[in-house]
CSV table of C-alpha atoms (C1' of nucleotides) in Angstrom, one decimal:
chain,number,residue,atom,x,y,z
M,1,MET,CA,6.7,17.2,-24.0
M,2,ASN,CA,8.1,19.5,-21.3
M,3,ALA,CA,9.0,18.3,-17.8
M,4,ASP,CA,5.6,19.4,-16.5
M,5,ASP,CA,3.6,17.4,-19.0
M,6,PRO,CA,1.3,15.3,-16.8
M,7,TRP,CA,1.5,12.3,-19.2
M,8,ALA,CA,5.3,12.2,-19.3
M,9,VAL,CA,7.2,9.4,-17.5
M,10,LEU,CA,8.3,10.4,-14.1
M,11,GLU,CA,12.1,10.2,-13.8
M,12,PRO,CA,13.2,8.3,-10.6
M,13,GLY,CA,15.5,11.2,-9.6
M,14,ALA,CA,12.3,13.2,-9.0
M,15,TYR,CA,11.3,11.0,-6.1
M,16,ALA,CA,14.6,9.6,-4.8
M,17,GLY,CA,15.0,10.0,-1.1
M,18,ARG,CA,13.7,9.0,2.3
M,19,PRO,CA,10.2,7.6,2.0
M,20,SER,CA,8.9,9.8,4.8
M,21,ARG,CA,10.0,12.9,2.9
M,22,VAL,CA,9.1,11.8,-0.6
M,23,ALA,CA,5.8,10.0,-0.1
M,24,PRO,CA,3.4,13.0,-0.2
M,25,SER,CA,5.0,14.1,-3.5
M,26,LEU,CA,3.6,11.0,-5.1
M,27,LEU,CA,0.0,12.0,-4.5
M,28,GLY,CA,-1.6,13.2,-7.8
M,29,ARG,CA,0.8,11.2,-10.0
M,30,TYR,CA,-0.4,8.6,-12.4
M,31,ILE,CA,0.2,4.9,-12.6
M,32,ARG,CA,-0.2,3.4,-16.1
M,33,ARG,CA,-0.4,-0.1,-17.2
M,34,GLY,CA,-1.5,-0.5,-20.8
M,35,PRO,CA,-4.9,1.2,-21.2
M,36,VAL,CA,-5.3,1.6,-17.4
M,37,VAL,CA,-4.4,4.9,-15.8
M,38,LEU,CA,-4.9,5.5,-12.1
M,39,ARG,CA,-4.3,8.8,-10.1
M,40,ILE,CA,-2.7,8.2,-6.7
M,41,VAL,CA,-4.7,9.6,-3.8
M,42,GLU,CA,-3.2,7.8,-0.8
M,43,VAL,CA,0.3,6.7,0.2
M,44,GLU,CA,2.3,5.4,3.2
M,45,ALA,CA,6.0,5.6,3.9
M,46,TYR,CA,7.9,2.6,5.1
M,47,GLU,CA,11.6,3.0,6.0
M,48,GLY,CA,14.4,0.6,6.8
M,49,PRO,CA,15.2,-1.8,9.7
M,50,GLU,CA,14.8,1.0,12.2
M,51,ASP,CA,11.1,1.3,11.3
M,52,SER,CA,9.4,-1.6,13.2
M,53,ALA,CA,6.4,-1.4,10.9
M,54,SER,CA,8.5,-2.0,7.8
M,55,HIS,CA,9.0,-5.3,6.0
M,56,ALA,CA,12.7,-4.4,6.2
M,57,ARG,CA,12.6,-4.8,10.0
M,58,PHE,CA,13.9,-8.4,10.0
M,59,GLY,CA,16.4,-7.8,7.3
M,60,ARG,CA,16.6,-8.8,3.7
M,61,THR,CA,14.7,-11.8,2.2
M,62,ALA,CA,13.9,-12.9,-1.3
M,63,ARG,CA,10.5,-11.2,-1.0
M,64,ASN,CA,11.6,-7.7,0.3
M,65,ALA,CA,15.0,-7.5,-1.5
M,66,PRO,CA,13.7,-4.7,-3.9
M,67,MET,CA,13.4,-2.4,-0.9
M,68,TRP,CA,17.2,-2.2,-0.9
M,69,GLY,CA,17.4,-1.6,-4.6
M,70,PRO,CA,17.7,1.7,-6.5
M,71,PRO,CA,14.9,4.2,-6.5
M,72,GLY,CA,12.4,3.9,-9.3
M,73,ARG,CA,11.6,0.3,-9.0
M,74,ALA,CA,8.5,-1.5,-7.8
M,75,TYR,CA,8.3,-3.7,-4.7
M,76,VAL,CA,5.3,-5.9,-5.1
M,77,TYR,CA,4.4,-8.4,-2.4
M,78,LEU,CA,1.6,-10.8,-1.5
M,79,CYS,CA,-0.4,-9.9,1.6
M,80,TYR,CA,-2.6,-12.3,3.6
M,81,GLY,CA,-1.9,-14.8,0.8
M,82,ILE,CA,-4.3,-13.0,-1.5
M,83,HIS,CA,-3.6,-9.4,-2.2
M,84,TRP,CA,-0.8,-8.0,-4.3
M,85,MET,CA,0.5,-4.7,-2.9
M,86,LEU,CA,2.4,-2.0,-4.9
M,87,ASN,CA,5.3,-0.1,-3.4
M,88,VAL,CA,7.5,2.5,-5.0
M,89,VAL,CA,11.1,2.2,-4.0
M,90,THR,CA,12.5,5.7,-3.2
M,91,ALA,CA,15.5,5.2,-0.8
M,92,ALA,CA,19.0,5.2,-2.2
M,93,GLU,CA,20.4,1.9,-3.4
M,94,GLY,CA,21.7,-0.1,-0.4
M,95,VAL,CA,19.2,1.7,1.9
M,96,ALA,CA,15.8,0.0,2.5
M,97,GLY,CA,12.7,2.1,2.0
M,98,ALA,CA,9.6,2.3,-0.1
M,99,VAL,CA,6.2,4.1,-0.4
M,100,LEU,CA,3.1,1.9,-0.3
M,101,ILE,CA,0.5,3.1,-2.9
M,102,ARG,CA,-2.8,2.6,-0.9
M,103,ALA,CA,-5.5,4.1,-3.1
M,104,ALA,CA,-6.1,5.7,-6.5
M,105,ALA,CA,-8.8,7.2,-8.6
M,106,PRO,CA,-9.5,5.6,-12.1
M,107,VAL,CA,-8.6,7.9,-15.0
M,108,GLN,CA,-8.6,5.7,-18.0
M,109,GLY,CA,-9.1,2.1,-19.0
M,110,TRP,CA,-12.6,1.5,-17.6
M,111,ASP,CA,-13.3,-1.7,-19.6
M,112,VAL,CA,-10.2,-3.4,-18.3
M,113,LEU,CA,-10.8,-2.1,-14.8
M,114,ARG,CA,-14.3,-3.5,-14.8
M,115,SER,CA,-13.2,-6.8,-16.1
M,116,ARG,CA,-10.6,-7.0,-13.2
M,117,ARG,CA,-12.8,-5.5,-10.4
M,118,GLY,CA,-16.3,-6.3,-11.5
M,119,ALA,CA,-19.4,-4.1,-11.5
M,120,ARG,CA,-18.6,-2.1,-8.4
M,121,PRO,CA,-19.1,1.5,-7.6
M,122,GLU,CA,-16.4,3.6,-9.1
M,123,ARG,CA,-15.1,4.6,-5.7
M,124,GLU,CA,-14.3,0.9,-4.9
M,125,LEU,CA,-12.2,0.1,-8.0
M,126,ALA,CA,-8.9,1.0,-6.4
M,127,SER,CA,-9.7,2.3,-2.9
M,128,GLY,CA,-7.3,0.2,-0.9
M,129,PRO,CA,-3.9,-1.4,-1.6
M,130,GLY,CA,-5.3,-4.9,-2.4
M,131,ARG,CA,-8.0,-3.4,-4.6
M,132,LEU,CA,-5.4,-1.3,-6.4
M,133,GLY,CA,-3.2,-4.3,-7.0
M,134,GLN,CA,-6.2,-6.1,-8.5
M,135,ALA,CA,-7.1,-3.1,-10.6
M,136,LEU,CA,-3.6,-3.1,-12.1
M,137,GLY,CA,-3.5,-6.9,-12.4
M,138,LEU,CA,-0.3,-7.1,-10.4
M,139,GLY,CA,1.7,-10.2,-9.7
M,140,ALA,CA,5.1,-11.5,-8.6
M,141,GLY,CA,6.6,-10.6,-11.9
M,142,HIS,CA,6.2,-6.9,-11.2
M,143,SER,CA,8.4,-6.9,-8.1
M,144,GLY,CA,11.8,-5.4,-8.8
M,145,ALA,CA,10.7,-4.0,-12.2
M,146,SER,CA,11.5,-0.5,-13.4
M,147,LEU,CA,8.7,2.0,-13.0
M,148,SER,CA,10.1,4.3,-15.7
M,149,ARG,CA,10.9,1.7,-18.4
M,150,GLY,CA,8.8,-1.3,-17.6
M,151,GLU,CA,5.2,-2.4,-18.2
M,152,LEU,CA,4.1,-0.5,-15.1
M,153,ARG,CA,5.0,3.2,-15.3
M,154,LEU,CA,4.8,6.2,-13.0
M,155,LEU,CA,3.7,9.5,-14.8
M,156,VAL,CA,4.2,13.1,-13.8
M,157,GLY,CA,0.5,13.8,-13.0
M,158,VAL,CA,-0.7,16.9,-11.1
M,159,PRO,CA,0.5,17.6,-7.5
M,160,VAL,CA,-1.9,17.5,-4.6
M,161,ALA,CA,-1.8,20.6,-2.4
M,162,LYS,CA,-1.9,20.3,1.4
M,163,PRO,CA,-2.7,16.6,1.7
M,164,TRP,CA,-4.2,15.2,4.9
M,165,ARG,CA,-1.6,13.5,7.1
M,166,GLY,CA,-2.1,10.8,9.8
M,167,PRO,CA,-0.9,7.5,11.2
M,168,ARG,CA,-0.4,4.3,9.1
M,169,VAL,CA,-3.0,1.6,8.8
M,170,GLY,CA,-2.7,-2.0,9.9
M,171,ILE,CA,0.5,-1.9,11.8
M,172,ASP,CA,-0.6,-2.9,15.4
M,173,TYR,CA,2.4,-5.1,15.6
M,174,ALA,CA,4.9,-2.2,15.4
M,175,ARG,CA,6.5,-0.3,18.4
M,176,ALA,CA,4.4,2.5,19.8
M,177,ARG,CA,6.9,5.1,18.5
M,178,ASP,CA,6.5,3.8,14.9
M,179,ARG,CA,2.7,3.3,15.2
M,180,ALA,CA,2.5,7.0,16.2
M,181,ARG,CA,4.4,8.3,13.2
M,182,ALA,CA,2.1,10.3,10.8
M,183,TRP,CA,3.4,8.6,7.6
M,184,ARG,CA,0.1,8.2,5.8
M,185,TRP,CA,-0.9,11.0,3.4
M,186,ALA,CA,-4.1,11.3,1.4
M,187,GLU,CA,-6.2,13.7,-0.7
M,188,ALA,CA,-8.8,14.1,2.1
M,189,ALA,CA,-11.7,15.1,-0.2
M,190,SER,CA,-11.3,12.1,-2.6
M,191,PRO,CA,-13.9,9.4,-2.4
M,192,HIS,CA,-11.3,6.9,-3.5
M,193,VAL,CA,-9.3,7.0,-0.3
M,194,SER,CA,-9.3,3.8,1.7
M,195,ARG,CA,-10.6,3.2,5.3
M,196,PRO,CA,-10.3,4.4,7.9
M,197,ARG,CA,-11.1,7.6,6.0
M,198,PRO,CA,-9.5,11.0,7.0
M,199,PRO,CA,-11.9,13.3,8.8
M,200,LEU,CA,-14.1,15.2,6.4
M,201,GLY,CA,-13.5,18.7,7.7
M,202,GLY,CA,-9.7,18.5,8.0
V,1,DC,C1',-23.6,1.1,9.0
V,2,DG,C1',-20.8,-2.1,12.0
V,3,DC,C1',-18.8,-6.6,13.5
V,4,DC,C1',-17.1,-11.1,12.3
V,5,DG,C1',-14.7,-15.0,9.9
V,6,DG,C1',-12.5,-17.0,5.9
V,7,DA,C1',-9.2,-16.9,2.2
V,8,DT,C1',-4.0,-18.4,1.7
V,9,DT,C1',1.5,-17.2,1.1
V,10,DT,C1',5.4,-15.8,3.5
V,11,DA,C1',8.3,-15.7,7.2
V,12,DA,C1',9.2,-15.1,12.3
F,1,DT,C1',1.1,-17.9,14.4
F,2,DA,C1',0.3,-13.5,12.4
F,3,DA,C1',0.4,-10.5,8.5
F,4,DA,C1',1.2,-2.9,5.3
F,5,DT,C1',-6.5,-6.9,3.4
F,6,DC,C1',-10.9,-7.6,1.3
F,7,DC,C1',-15.4,-9.5,0.9
F,8,DG,C1',-19.8,-11.5,2.0
F,9,DG,C1',-23.0,-12.5,5.6
F,10,DC,C1',-25.4,-11.1,9.4
F,11,DG,C1',-27.7,-7.9,12.8
F,12,DA,C1',-29.0,-3.1,14.3
DNA sequence: CGCCGGATTTAA
DNA sequence: TAAATCCGGCGA
């Protein structure tokens, strides 16, 4: 029951701050929904309107409003009309910023995971933001919800030492300066990381 | 293994 | 019109 208990709920104060500083500290933490527990192995930071890759770049809308909310809430949005993406809001209230959870390793809840994701190889159950959303059964109702008191919860987990770091994925539309930022972090050795995969040796 | 197109909501 | 993507089909 102490503060290092991997299964304890993670208090929002533990990850409040700029997404580009806090994001790597979310690697190794758990996401729980009912019987399903996933271990985060890949994240990306998205900051405010000054980040041309961020949903906040055109200002506040009904969809992205949670990005301006207090840390410790989810920002869930529909991508390409099909995929539900999970972000963890970390920036201070009134400041836009969130961390996209891109991939995770299954830990518990195999039956439910298989029912949502089908008979796929284990490594494909949550290896990508759309797959992860499907594995957790996410929907519009999760956006803006608390990640410490809601149905979806972030747990303490076990930190990942020296994660791989590289540029973000799927942001060709952003300015060169923002495309170049190394705001993607992953546990390089994990088979659950999405593509493009980090180089094996580094 | 790689490339390609379709799915389908949101918002510029 | 393009998007913080995935999947199945096809060819090498």
